[in-house]
Every structure is written in structure tokens, then in C-alpha cells.
């Protein structure tokens, strides 16, 4: 049992609410007058281990920000003109209900689309909007912004979203950090990897598309072309078979078709992969030899895989290395992407699952631009969307096809209510903006996909007088919309948390409030699949049936997502990415910035100061060929739109590759158009997703 913090002290326990696999356990200093001070990582939590990112450590700056929304406002001029008038909460909620009912009477309930995502990862404050959706029969949302390609690619091999205890990185002999800039986005990965280096002399390998902060800490850094991870993985496995370091006995027991895989990989040589990835043959051989001589290797596979059109097959190929190597047998060995499959939290009462109607159409979250501009295919044959409630997301900034999104939000016949903490790009286009609480100001509960803990986030301080929780808004709208008698309504956050924990056999509110978190990590045998993988045959599947992925099948109304029939069944390089042309000669990735988290923290002074203005990293040779000087104003152009920013010379990116870090407010760009004016919403096979790092563009000096 974890030693609880004395709740009478000024250091209070909670959890970070943001969209990050680390989901850190926090200790927050509560000052006199109900303000918060310093935020620290909990040293008692064995995954957080006292370390958190700098942006969350400065959270008091965000809670007390002078630009925070503090009262409800209603649009008083043209959409996006920035003209507002005050409105009290009751009138504001009455207006939302009135507009929703009018829309429903005219076009049916599916014309209303509640839209949300991961601004908070709290299972009550985030997911209660689903209860209202289901109770009213509003259009469903199929989530595709983030995880789908990576989760599909990992689970097709293992049968389950589970891997070796992430804390085992600290006892590994080789930690491979692949497709994630962990220093910037998952700082705790580095905590445990560096422990292994210091205590065991472990090697840290980093694989990415540019020399970021994580690569700078690597013993072996592999800088490959975007979208070529599958080729590298295949060449490594080729070498393991060729050199006799593949664990054939392990595969005979635990894999479906090792002989077929070996034959398939005969031609996937380091020379073949070098031409695709841009890596020197010698470097591929060095990586393969390191793994072959280090069976206690831990492959930490990140969310970069989920941002490419071939990310699903690349993830499958990378995770297959651990099986060819037999690394799963060893403590500190195996492959890990997410533990999201271990928690089995029953949130059915929170989400209103009992009254969900599978016949209600589902709309693709990433295709919000197509949906709002009336694309018949995106609307799945149903009515246009004419009313929305938006919580926990900023689609005018973070969704792909931003020009279409902008056009859709500008439609006069669309009513939009946004519940937010700041006047985001999306809130600025709304008809009604409602001020929201922050995580220290309400009760919630979280789970960490990057580790194994369920963490409580109790209310620590009162929020500003007129800020309201997501839960409050949903409850009040249910009353006004005539569904408050449905199960799950009329309760409170703590009761729903208690219900969920009890349904899930995870204790109760009182127990988690006492203990702060629950360690859900399965035992060694289960998490290392020593009694078989989670498929019915107990095998790791080298041969993928992309029509039967264990995770995340889209609703029937969405049909087939992405070119599933073309996906290779065995691990391979799948040449389906958006490759360059004469007109668009560069590959662009829109990678995370260290001081932002998607569009969150872009409003805080310290984060903006650290990140500066929007830039694009350009190899000096590419810049010279275009007559671009360091710091010049430039324009990126794709078939979808344009974005203006400044060039920054950077030798740590391959010629022909551009990287722009961070999602800045659209207003930070000279033309008012953010990076997602360039990105596409075409779905990634097999279960959708937006390929944010997979764009061909032209670079033009302004």
C-alpha cells in the first residue's frame, strides 16, 4: 500500500490531467487564499519517481493567467469578429438547450454533434458528454485524432494493448526509444532509461526523423527518412535470422509463422533498407548486432507511428523485433507501446452505455472540416450538423484540413457552444463561450497508458466564481433537454468514481482517496506473455489479418477506413505515405514542442517565451538552393493550404525533410493559418487516424 500524503498539509496529491502517456502523480502546493504554488512530481509513485515536465511544474501560471475565461459570453457580432456580451449561466444553458431542441425538431437528433477529446483525460469530466449524447441520440464521434494506427499495429501482433512493466526499462541492457521525443513528451521514459544506463551500463538507442533532444542523449541515434520505420525493422529482423541471433526455439512456441517470416525477410537486407531509410548500411548492421547480442532489450514504441499513413504496419514490424529476438522472456525485455488494455475500467454509467443506440450514425472526428462543410460521404448520408457542444478540444487549431474547418465554423446556420478555459481559436468562432474549471478545481480520476496506475485527481481549491465543471454543464443540459431521469444523471463526480471503481473491482472512492493511486500492472508472466499471447491461438501474429484487429473496430456506419486491402500481411515497408513530387519536393512533419502540449500551454507566458515564434527546421543545403537565409519569412504550401512562419537552419534534419515543432495559435502565423492548414484527414488503414507527420509540401521564401 502506498503511504498517503497527510491531507492536512499544504502539499496535496493529485494527477496531471493532460493528454500524455505519463499521467504523472503530482504534489501541489496549496497557498493561503486557495491559490496553488509549486507543482512537483510525486516521489512515492514508482513511475513518476519525482520527475515531471517543466510546463506542468509551472501550472500556477496557467491557473492564475490573466487571460483565463471567467464569465459566460455570447457572440454580439459576426462569427470570429471578437465581439461579445455577457450572459448569465442559466440564460446561457437555456440558450444551448433551445438551439439543440430547435435543430432536433427540424432535422432530427443526429444534426446535433457533441464534440470532445483529450484536453482533460479525466474519466468523469471528459467522458460525461457521452452520457448526454447517448441519452439524446445525437451523432456519435469516432475518435481518430491520436491513437488508432499505433494501437492497431501493436495489438495485431500481441492481441492486447499491454506490455512489460514500463519501470523495467530501469533493469534493461538496451532501451530502444523509437518514434517518440521522450525528453519533450514523456519525460519519465528518460528517467527509467537513464537509470539503466547508470546502474547497468545499458545502451540507449533512439530512432527518429530529426535530431531532437532525445536523440542527443542516445548512445546510438538512427536518423531515418519519415515513414520508413518498417523497412528498418525488417532489415534488423533479417540480420537476426541471418546471424543466428533470432530465438528460434522461442518463436516455435510463441509465434504463428516464423519460417514464413524468415523467408519473407530474405530480400529485406540492410542494403535494401538503406536505400529506403537513408541510414548507412553500417548503422543498420550495428543496431541489429546490438540487439542480437542483448536479448534483454526493451523497445519503447511511441506515438510517432500513429502520425503516418503506414504507421500501423510500421508499428507491427517494430514490435515484431521483440518476438524474433525472444526479448519478451526477460525482465527488462520486450516491446511496449501502451498499457491501456490492462485497466478494464467500467465507465458505463458515466458514459450512458446502456442507452447508446448503435444505429445512430458516427462521424469521423478528424474529418470535422468535411462534416461541417456538408460533404455527403463524411456525413454518412445523414443530415448536416447544425448544432455543437465542444469540450476539451480546439479543432480550429488542432484538426487537419484547417481551411475546411474554418469554413465550416463560419457557417451562419451552425450553432456552437464552447466550454473552455481560454479564448482558443475554436472559442473565438463560437456563438457561446462558457468558462471551465481546471483540474485542481474539480474531482476526477485518470489512468496512465504509458504506465500502470489509476490515479485520483481530487479537487484541491475552489475555481473562479463563475467557472463551471464539464460535469455541471452536462447535468444542467440534461435537465433542460428532458433526459435527466436516465441512469447516471443526478449524481456527483465522487459517486460516479466510486461506482466505476466498484464495477471494475478496483476498490472504492474512499480507498483510492486514501492511497492516491492503484498499481494495476499484471504480474511478470502475464505482462511478458509467458503463457501465450492474447490471440485465441496464444501466438504472436507475424501474419496480420487487418480485417480482424483486436482493438478499435469502427462503427458500421463509417464503413472501411483507409486502404485496408493493400496493407501487407507480414512485416514490411508499406509505400503508402505522401511522397514528394516535383511540385511538392519536401516531406513535412509537425512534431511536438517541448513547452506546448498540442494547443495547450500555448497561452502561458513562460511556454511562449521558451518556444518563441513558429519556425520550420530546414537543412542549410535545402535553404541555400532556395535562396533562403536563416530567419527568413517563408511559406509552406501543400495541396490543402498554406502556412507562414520563419526558417530556422538545422543540420539535424535530412535534406528534403522539414520539421515544424509545436501547434501555435493560428494568430501566431502572419497569415492567420496554422500548421494544420497543410495536413490531411484521409483515414489511415485499418481503423482511421490522421497522418499529421506525413505531408508533402513546397517551401517558398516570402
XYZ file of C-alpha atoms in Angstrom:
702
model
C 0.000 0.000 0.000
C 1.262 3.481 -0.855
C 1.936 5.792 2.042
C -0.689 8.544 1.804
C 0.120 12.207 1.985
C -1.251 13.945 5.063
C -4.163 15.830 3.546
C -3.953 18.469 6.284
C -0.635 19.751 4.910
C -0.259 22.321 2.153
C 1.093 19.702 -0.253
C -1.877 17.962 -1.807
C -1.900 14.864 -4.009
C -3.445 14.814 -7.472
C -2.643 13.719 -11.039
C -1.803 15.508 -14.261
C -4.935 15.630 -16.451
C -3.316 16.179 -19.840
C -3.045 14.076 -22.972
C 0.287 12.449 -22.179
C 1.025 8.759 -21.563
C 2.957 9.658 -18.407
C -0.146 10.829 -16.468
C 2.133 11.931 -13.639
C 1.311 11.671 -9.958
C 1.584 15.218 -8.599
C 2.017 17.055 -5.330
C 0.569 20.553 -5.459
C 1.369 23.302 -3.017
C -1.851 24.980 -1.886
C -1.247 28.517 -0.672
C -3.192 30.674 1.693
C -6.237 32.106 -0.042
C -6.882 28.998 -2.149
C -4.190 29.600 -4.762
C -1.763 26.939 -5.944
C 2.005 27.304 -5.834
C 4.669 24.868 -6.998
C 3.729 21.593 -8.652
C 6.074 18.639 -8.198
C 6.163 15.016 -9.245
C 5.375 12.516 -6.529
C 8.477 10.688 -5.336
C 6.300 7.946 -3.867
C 4.893 6.964 -7.259
C 7.315 4.462 -8.746
C 6.703 5.538 -12.333
C 6.594 9.322 -11.900
C 9.527 8.990 -9.471
C 9.517 12.678 -8.586
C 10.050 13.901 -12.158
C 7.579 15.950 -14.199
C 7.831 18.181 -17.250
C 8.627 21.865 -16.790
C 5.347 23.074 -18.288
C 3.252 21.291 -15.656
C 5.660 22.347 -12.895
C 4.679 25.929 -13.839
C 0.934 25.190 -13.698
C 0.176 28.021 -11.284
C 0.947 30.355 -14.170
C -1.872 28.762 -16.150
C -4.423 28.609 -13.322
C -3.896 32.273 -12.476
C -3.458 33.510 -16.048
C -4.920 36.990 -16.668
C -6.480 35.839 -19.963
C -8.374 32.959 -18.398
C -12.107 32.913 -19.201
C -14.028 33.994 -16.109
C -17.630 34.522 -17.259
C -20.016 33.241 -19.940
C -20.190 35.382 -23.086
C -22.433 35.369 -26.148
C -21.471 36.439 -29.638
C -22.578 40.013 -30.356
C -21.243 40.469 -33.900
C -20.167 38.415 -36.889
C -18.636 34.996 -36.274
C -14.988 35.355 -35.365
C -15.174 39.144 -35.069
C -14.394 39.071 -31.342
C -17.485 40.978 -30.265
C -19.077 39.573 -27.095
C -21.643 40.428 -24.478
C -22.041 38.936 -21.029
C -24.737 36.361 -20.286
C -25.542 34.615 -17.025
C -25.170 30.880 -16.660
C -28.877 29.996 -16.579
C -29.596 32.006 -19.713
C -26.573 30.502 -21.441
C -27.629 26.939 -20.692
C -31.219 27.740 -21.675
C -29.898 29.017 -24.999
C -27.900 25.832 -25.680
C -30.931 23.666 -24.912
C -33.193 25.851 -27.045
C -30.846 25.698 -30.027
C -30.389 21.936 -29.694
C -34.124 21.309 -29.489
C -34.825 23.563 -32.473
C -32.192 21.770 -34.527
C -33.518 18.366 -33.499
C -37.109 19.291 -34.372
C -36.037 20.439 -37.822
C -33.556 17.748 -38.886
C -33.601 15.013 -36.225
C -31.332 14.338 -33.284
C -28.334 13.403 -35.465
C -27.982 17.042 -36.537
C -26.507 17.721 -33.080
C -22.870 16.666 -32.688
C -21.266 16.854 -29.227
C -17.531 17.090 -29.949
C -14.768 16.476 -27.432
C -11.351 14.996 -26.926
C -8.371 14.968 -24.581
C -7.966 18.454 -23.122
C -8.577 16.536 -19.932
C -8.095 12.780 -19.681
C -10.345 12.557 -16.650
C -12.840 9.727 -16.931
C -15.673 11.804 -15.462
C -15.062 15.337 -16.709
C -14.061 14.148 -20.195
C -16.499 11.295 -20.752
C -19.755 12.590 -19.268
C -20.545 14.268 -22.598
C -21.091 10.733 -23.919
C -23.931 10.230 -21.455
C -25.772 13.224 -22.885
C -25.022 12.114 -26.446
C -26.432 8.641 -25.876
C -29.453 9.824 -23.925
C -30.473 12.149 -26.758
C -29.424 10.042 -29.743
C -27.062 12.737 -31.019
C -24.461 11.854 -33.658
C -21.674 9.625 -32.382
C -17.994 10.587 -32.613
C -15.396 8.087 -33.769
C -12.092 9.206 -32.272
C -9.298 9.305 -34.846
C -7.035 12.215 -33.895
C -4.462 10.240 -31.949
C -4.026 6.549 -31.251
C -5.657 4.428 -33.944
C -2.736 3.419 -36.210
C -0.345 2.702 -33.343
C -2.858 0.799 -31.219
C -3.997 -1.245 -34.221
C -0.422 -2.055 -35.207
C 0.640 -3.153 -31.743
C -2.431 -5.189 -30.869
C -2.455 -7.048 -34.188
C 0.735 -8.747 -33.020
C 0.145 -9.267 -29.303
C -3.652 -9.446 -29.260
C -3.781 -6.899 -26.442
C -2.666 -3.391 -25.529
C -0.284 -4.475 -22.800
C 3.430 -4.844 -22.382
C 6.217 -5.379 -19.862
C 6.118 -3.106 -16.833
C 7.487 0.274 -18.058
C 9.540 0.508 -14.874
C 11.515 -2.468 -16.199
C 13.325 -0.101 -18.542
C 15.496 0.610 -15.498
C 16.756 -3.015 -15.478
C 17.181 -3.384 -19.224
C 20.511 -3.801 -21.008
C 19.316 -1.862 -24.045
C 16.450 0.622 -24.231
C 15.222 1.446 -27.738
C 13.201 4.679 -27.826
C 11.503 4.617 -31.197
C 9.121 7.225 -32.592
C 8.876 9.492 -29.558
C 10.816 12.549 -28.431
C 10.580 11.402 -24.831
C 12.557 14.315 -23.390
C 9.834 16.642 -24.680
C 6.711 14.485 -24.472
C 7.221 11.584 -21.999
C 9.935 12.667 -19.618
C 9.529 9.608 -17.370
C 10.666 7.292 -20.161
C 14.030 9.010 -19.929
C 14.016 8.718 -16.133
C 13.943 4.928 -16.287
C 16.153 4.577 -19.363
C 18.880 6.692 -17.775
C 18.637 4.596 -14.594
C 19.514 1.540 -16.683
C 22.460 3.331 -18.247
C 23.816 4.452 -14.873
C 23.273 1.224 -12.979
C 23.872 -1.402 -15.682
C 25.755 0.334 -18.459
C 22.718 -0.131 -20.680
C 22.766 1.350 -24.170
C 20.084 3.824 -25.215
C 19.092 3.719 -28.887
C 16.902 6.488 -30.289
C 15.181 6.249 -33.680
C 13.523 9.349 -35.112
C 13.340 11.616 -38.141
C 15.314 14.549 -36.730
C 17.967 15.165 -34.102
C 15.726 16.169 -31.235
C 16.511 16.424 -27.535
C 16.062 12.676 -27.015
C 18.415 11.775 -29.840
C 21.102 13.911 -28.219
C 21.062 11.568 -25.208
C 21.448 8.390 -27.265
C 24.394 6.023 -27.447
C 23.186 5.123 -30.929
C 20.995 7.589 -32.839
C 19.309 6.476 -36.055
C 18.085 9.351 -38.222
C 15.786 7.857 -40.826
C 13.529 9.279 -43.508
C 9.908 9.826 -42.429
C 7.652 6.823 -42.878
C 10.436 4.255 -43.304
C 10.392 2.634 -39.849
C 9.009 -0.621 -41.264
C 11.975 -1.004 -43.595
C 14.423 -0.573 -40.712
C 12.539 -3.123 -38.606
C 12.547 -5.662 -41.433
C 16.284 -5.247 -42.047
C 17.013 -5.725 -38.356
C 14.977 -8.945 -38.282
C 16.720 -10.085 -41.478
C 20.049 -9.712 -39.669
C 18.811 -11.541 -36.573
C 17.790 -14.532 -38.701
C 20.945 -14.322 -40.845
C 23.342 -14.081 -37.898
C 21.767 -16.808 -35.789
C 20.696 -14.420 -33.029
C 16.985 -14.929 -33.640
C 15.468 -17.071 -30.888
C 14.041 -19.891 -32.987
C 13.018 -22.005 -30.006
C 11.013 -19.121 -28.565
C 9.318 -18.413 -31.886
C 8.470 -22.077 -32.420
C 6.444 -21.929 -29.227
C 5.086 -18.383 -29.264
C 4.848 -17.137 -32.872
C 2.464 -18.040 -35.670
C 4.720 -18.357 -38.739
C 8.439 -17.761 -38.049
C 9.605 -19.810 -41.040
C 7.353 -17.861 -43.377
C 8.597 -14.599 -41.886
C 12.238 -15.639 -42.312
C 11.667 -16.494 -45.965
C 9.817 -13.215 -46.488
C 12.719 -11.233 -45.000
C 15.437 -12.869 -47.147
C 15.413 -9.906 -49.530
C 14.907 -7.253 -46.805
C 18.635 -6.723 -46.401
C 20.404 -3.751 -44.788
C 21.293 -2.617 -48.318
C 17.593 -2.671 -49.277
C 16.634 -0.781 -46.128
C 19.447 1.734 -46.541
C 18.029 2.884 -49.863
C 14.605 3.390 -48.282
C 15.549 4.823 -44.878
C 18.647 6.813 -45.812
C 20.577 5.114 -42.994
C 24.072 3.820 -43.747
C 24.255 0.033 -44.053
C 26.866 0.001 -41.293
C 24.487 1.709 -38.874
C 21.694 -0.774 -39.558
C 24.155 -3.624 -39.008
C 25.371 -2.010 -35.773
C 21.817 -1.736 -34.441
C 20.976 -5.317 -35.374
C 24.191 -6.614 -33.773
C 23.498 -4.672 -30.582
C 20.044 -6.234 -30.290
C 21.254 -9.664 -31.312
C 23.819 -9.650 -28.512
C 21.432 -8.062 -25.990
C 18.298 -10.185 -25.557
C 17.324 -8.086 -22.516
C 16.255 -5.229 -24.822
C 13.214 -3.053 -24.187
C 11.580 -1.488 -27.249
C 9.660 1.615 -26.152
C 7.493 2.420 -29.181
C 5.938 5.887 -29.315
C 3.110 7.818 -30.901
C 5.152 8.923 -33.902
C 3.916 5.701 -35.502
C 0.366 6.930 -35.347
C 1.087 10.058 -37.431
C 1.973 8.321 -40.714
C -0.142 6.665 -43.386
C 1.848 3.452 -42.944
C 2.105 3.798 -39.176
C 0.006 0.716 -38.437
C 2.211 -1.656 -40.400
C 5.376 0.073 -39.166
C 4.300 -0.415 -35.541
C 3.568 -4.068 -36.248
C 7.012 -4.517 -37.813
C 8.838 -2.779 -34.957
C 7.032 -4.769 -32.269
C 7.806 -7.995 -34.155
C 11.520 -7.482 -33.451
C 10.964 -8.331 -29.770
C 9.432 -11.662 -30.769
C 12.170 -12.593 -33.242
C 14.713 -11.726 -30.546
C 12.779 -13.570 -27.824
C 13.122 -10.454 -25.681
C 9.742 -10.995 -24.020
C 11.248 -13.786 -21.868
C 13.496 -11.416 -19.933
C 12.867 -8.875 -17.224
C 13.676 -5.572 -18.867
C 12.911 -7.038 -22.291
C 10.033 -6.989 -24.772
C 8.083 -4.314 -26.604
C 5.845 -1.675 -25.078
C 3.551 0.941 -26.550
C 0.588 1.320 -24.200
C -0.876 -0.392 -21.160
C -4.366 0.847 -21.980
C -5.650 -2.710 -22.192
C -4.914 -3.597 -18.565
C -7.258 -1.283 -16.664
C -10.672 -2.601 -17.722
C -12.467 0.336 -16.141
C -16.239 0.040 -16.349
C -17.347 3.603 -17.068
C -20.704 2.523 -18.462
C -22.717 4.646 -16.026
C -20.600 7.732 -16.713
C -20.929 7.292 -20.473
C -24.547 6.144 -20.545
C -23.680 2.968 -22.433
C -26.952 1.260 -21.553
C -28.947 3.649 -23.719
C -26.475 4.020 -26.595
C -28.082 3.226 -29.960
C -25.696 1.506 -32.412
C -27.902 2.641 -35.307
C -27.056 6.306 -34.706
C -24.504 7.439 -37.246
C -20.891 8.009 -36.235
C -18.821 10.875 -37.634
C -15.044 10.795 -38.013
C -13.506 13.229 -35.529
C -10.621 14.081 -37.874
C -12.977 14.903 -40.734
C -14.720 17.716 -38.888
C -13.897 20.082 -41.756
C -15.606 17.832 -44.278
C -18.525 17.259 -41.901
C -19.161 20.946 -41.250
C -18.908 21.877 -44.930
C -21.593 19.333 -45.815
C -19.598 16.588 -47.515
C -22.151 13.820 -48.086
C -19.658 10.984 -47.575
C -18.346 12.482 -44.341
C -21.946 12.941 -43.146
C -22.609 9.248 -43.814
C -25.855 10.015 -45.601
C -27.350 11.831 -42.607
C -28.371 15.432 -42.024
C -25.912 18.321 -41.829
C -24.500 19.184 -38.422
C -26.234 22.369 -37.276
C -25.541 22.398 -33.513
C -22.476 21.503 -31.433
C -21.244 21.462 -27.862
C -17.441 21.392 -27.737
C -15.463 20.423 -24.636
C -11.775 19.624 -24.108
C -10.552 20.276 -27.636
C -9.666 23.037 -30.067
C -10.444 21.775 -33.594
C -9.962 25.173 -35.254
C -6.304 24.746 -34.344
C -5.559 21.017 -33.958
C -7.785 19.287 -36.522
C -6.472 18.546 -40.027
C -7.751 20.320 -43.138
C -7.905 23.575 -41.198
C -9.201 25.622 -44.143
C -12.264 23.387 -44.352
C -12.668 23.518 -40.569
C -12.569 27.324 -40.691
C -15.133 27.387 -43.498
C -17.429 25.070 -41.560
C -17.321 27.066 -38.330
C -18.087 30.259 -40.278
C -21.430 28.830 -41.480
C -24.219 31.042 -40.110
C -26.650 28.133 -39.707
C -24.296 26.310 -37.327
C -24.756 26.983 -33.598
C -21.662 26.276 -31.499
C -21.268 26.391 -27.717
C -17.685 26.010 -26.484
C -16.832 25.217 -22.858
C -13.231 26.344 -22.393
C -10.536 27.776 -20.140
C -9.173 30.309 -22.659
C -10.406 32.070 -25.778
C -8.953 29.500 -28.143
C -9.220 29.652 -31.929
C -12.322 27.465 -31.651
C -13.921 29.515 -28.873
C -13.353 32.670 -30.928
C -15.587 31.208 -33.679
C -18.370 30.135 -31.296
C -21.800 31.598 -30.618
C -21.492 30.995 -26.896
C -18.414 30.546 -24.724
C -18.650 29.072 -21.221
C -15.781 29.295 -18.688
C -14.397 25.976 -17.445
C -12.617 24.838 -14.314
C -9.087 23.422 -14.306
C -8.012 20.077 -12.897
C -7.166 21.298 -9.385
C -10.694 22.740 -9.147
C -12.773 19.576 -9.608
C -12.840 15.859 -8.792
C -11.752 13.302 -11.377
C -9.878 10.062 -11.928
C -7.235 9.148 -14.510
C -5.377 6.166 -15.923
C -1.882 6.204 -17.398
C -1.487 4.459 -20.735
C 2.280 4.849 -20.512
C 2.399 3.090 -17.156
C 0.126 1.033 -14.909
C -1.553 3.364 -12.437
C -5.091 4.559 -11.916
C -4.724 7.916 -10.165
C -7.180 10.053 -8.257
C -7.381 13.761 -9.001
C -9.438 15.246 -6.149
C -10.498 18.867 -6.044
C -7.838 20.899 -4.221
C -9.033 24.501 -4.483
C -12.136 26.421 -5.480
C -12.124 27.725 -9.020
C -13.051 31.258 -10.059
C -16.601 32.155 -9.073
C -18.232 31.683 -12.491
C -16.143 28.800 -13.845
C -18.030 25.510 -14.026
C -17.032 21.879 -14.456
C -17.735 19.829 -17.575
C -19.862 17.622 -15.367
C -22.012 20.567 -14.279
C -22.693 21.615 -17.875
C -23.756 18.105 -18.892
C -26.006 17.699 -15.851
C -27.715 21.046 -16.416
C -28.263 20.435 -20.110
C -29.750 17.007 -19.336
C -32.373 18.711 -17.173
C -33.234 21.210 -19.894
C -33.281 18.581 -22.639
C -35.578 16.187 -20.772
C -33.185 13.283 -20.136
C -32.192 13.863 -16.521
C -34.094 10.712 -15.493
C -31.673 8.477 -17.408
C -29.219 6.413 -15.353
C -26.061 8.286 -14.432
C -27.628 11.725 -14.217
C -28.474 13.377 -10.912
C -25.347 12.076 -9.211
C -21.995 13.727 -8.480
C -18.410 13.096 -9.539
C -17.362 11.214 -6.420
C -20.343 8.878 -6.593
C -19.656 8.077 -10.235
C -15.985 7.436 -9.487
C -16.995 5.151 -6.632
C -19.441 3.311 -8.915
C -16.825 2.835 -11.626
C -14.203 1.513 -9.222
C -16.630 -0.945 -7.671
C -17.913 -2.161 -11.049
C -14.296 -2.667 -12.104
C -13.253 -4.470 -8.894
C -10.766 -1.681 -8.224
C -11.884 -0.720 -4.729
C -13.813 2.448 -3.911
C -13.570 6.222 -3.689
C -12.542 6.009 -0.034
C -9.753 3.562 -0.779
C -8.223 5.453 -3.688
C -8.584 8.733 -1.802
C -6.553 7.169 0.976
C -3.955 5.525 -1.279
C -3.852 8.109 -4.119
C -3.408 5.539 -6.885
C -3.826 1.869 -7.772
C -0.997 -0.126 -9.352
C -2.676 -2.336 -11.974
C 0.400 -3.872 -13.585
C -0.229 -7.560 -14.335
C 2.379 -9.932 -12.981
C 5.546 -10.759 -14.885
C 4.198 -13.865 -16.615
C 1.102 -12.131 -17.896
C 2.689 -8.865 -18.995
C 5.507 -10.731 -20.774
C 3.020 -13.162 -22.375
C 4.901 -16.162 -20.966
C 1.716 -18.230 -21.006
C 0.925 -17.166 -24.557
C -0.139 -14.033 -26.355
C -3.689 -12.742 -26.237
C -4.858 -14.182 -29.552
C -7.015 -17.298 -29.445
C -4.076 -19.448 -30.587
C -1.769 -17.980 -27.938
C 0.716 -16.844 -30.584
C 2.287 -13.547 -31.540
C 0.953 -12.868 -35.031
C 3.606 -12.045 -37.604
C 0.855 -12.517 -40.178
C -1.704 -9.762 -39.727
C -5.385 -10.045 -40.530
C -6.153 -6.336 -40.877
C -9.882 -7.067 -41.016
C -9.776 -8.553 -37.508
C -7.673 -6.163 -35.422
C -8.282 -6.861 -31.703
C -8.663 -3.170 -30.899
C -10.957 -0.365 -32.008
C -13.211 -1.537 -34.826
C -15.008 1.495 -36.345
C -18.811 1.686 -36.153
C -20.600 0.098 -39.086
C -21.844 3.489 -40.306
C -18.258 4.552 -41.059
C -17.512 1.587 -43.293
C -13.939 0.734 -44.305
C -11.314 3.237 -43.179
C -8.163 3.510 -45.238
C -6.739 1.165 -47.917
C -7.004 -1.982 -45.775
C -6.882 -4.415 -48.683
C -3.456 -3.103 -49.738
C -1.784 -3.457 -46.330
C 0.987 -6.102 -46.202
C 0.171 -9.102 -44.048
C 3.756 -9.781 -42.979
C 6.046 -7.058 -41.568
C 7.223 -4.855 -44.410
C 7.802 -1.340 -45.677
C 4.441 -0.157 -46.992
C 4.969 2.582 -49.576
C 1.694 4.388 -48.978
C 2.999 7.623 -47.459
C 2.569 11.002 -49.134
C 5.789 11.035 -51.142
C 7.346 14.099 -52.716
C 6.671 15.326 -56.240
C 8.275 17.938 -58.458
C 5.663 20.437 -57.292
C 5.919 19.484 -53.603
C 9.554 18.373 -53.095
C 9.705 18.260 -49.262
C 8.364 15.945 -46.555
C 6.962 17.870 -43.558
C 6.421 16.552 -40.021
C 4.526 18.642 -37.446
C 6.272 17.392 -34.320
C 5.517 18.237 -30.663
C 7.195 21.201 -28.980
C 8.709 20.745 -25.544
C 6.809 23.610 -23.880
C 3.413 23.048 -25.542
C 1.065 20.067 -25.390
C -0.900 20.126 -28.630
C -2.538 23.577 -28.333
C -2.432 23.607 -24.517
C 0.158 25.817 -22.778
C 0.471 27.961 -25.911
C -1.205 30.700 -23.881
C 1.223 30.765 -20.948
C 3.962 33.382 -20.982
C 6.825 31.093 -19.988
C 5.960 28.461 -22.607
C 5.607 31.072 -25.342
C 8.897 32.656 -24.332
C 10.698 29.308 -24.477
C 9.226 28.331 -27.851
C 9.410 31.760 -29.498
C 7.768 32.218 -32.875
C 6.619 29.433 -35.226
C 9.539 28.101 -37.266
C 10.324 25.340 -39.712
C 13.610 23.453 -39.356
C 15.392 23.440 -42.729
C 18.658 21.814 -43.687
C 21.085 24.597 -44.723
C 21.719 22.908 -48.093
C 17.995 22.991 -48.897
C 17.761 26.597 -47.773
C 20.726 27.618 -49.924
C 19.179 26.030 -53.009
C 16.077 28.181 -52.459
C 17.900 31.384 -51.578
C 16.566 31.292 -48.019
C 18.568 32.819 -45.170
C 18.351 31.742 -41.540
C 15.358 33.539 -40.012
C 13.685 34.438 -43.302
C 9.905 34.550 -43.504
C 8.758 31.565 -45.549
C 5.557 29.915 -46.663
C 4.784 26.216 -46.600
C 2.321 25.078 -49.238
C 0.503 21.778 -49.671
C -2.402 20.770 -51.851
C -4.633 21.649 -48.868
C -3.437 25.106 -47.901
C -0.613 27.395 -46.834
C 1.108 28.407 -43.605
C 3.555 31.255 -42.990
C 6.365 31.044 -40.442
C 10.157 31.525 -40.285
C 13.034 29.341 -41.457
C 15.478 28.009 -38.885
C 18.656 26.373 -40.156
C 19.146 22.935 -38.641
C 21.683 20.329 -39.694
C 19.945 17.661 -37.627
C 17.281 17.106 -40.262
C 17.833 15.240 -43.523
C 17.873 17.217 -46.764
C 14.385 17.073 -48.231
C 12.768 16.846 -44.781
C 11.207 19.744 -42.888
C 10.104 19.716 -39.251
C 7.932 22.313 -37.529
C 7.627 21.865 -33.780
C 4.507 22.836 -31.853
C 0.950 23.894 -32.559
C 0.842 27.659 -32.126
C -2.387 29.669 -32.091
C -3.388 30.498 -35.645
C -2.830 34.170 -34.862
C 0.877 33.469 -34.281
C 1.234 32.955 -38.040
C 1.404 36.030 -40.260
C -1.440 34.784 -42.464
C -3.553 33.563 -39.515
C -3.350 29.991 -40.744
C -1.785 27.312 -38.562
C 0.193 24.212 -39.488
C -2.916 22.087 -39.833
C -3.857 24.049 -42.929
C -1.356 21.669 -44.539
C -2.404 18.307 -43.056
C -4.891 15.783 -44.417
C -7.835 13.908 -42.931
C -7.829 10.901 -45.245
C -8.091 7.871 -42.928
C -5.162 5.598 -42.126
C -5.848 1.875 -42.528
C -7.330 -0.083 -40.897
C -9.132 1.919 -38.195
C -8.652 5.522 -39.188
C -6.404 8.265 -37.931
C -4.912 11.496 -39.225
C -1.357 11.371 -40.624
C -0.113 14.653 -39.161
C 3.596 13.937 -39.852
C 3.015 12.754 -43.407
C 2.763 15.753 -45.733
C 4.395 16.742 -48.994
C 4.942 20.470 -49.246
C 6.668 23.257 -51.109
C 8.875 25.786 -49.272
C 8.807 29.360 -50.613
C 10.701 32.424 -49.442
C 8.414 35.383 -48.758
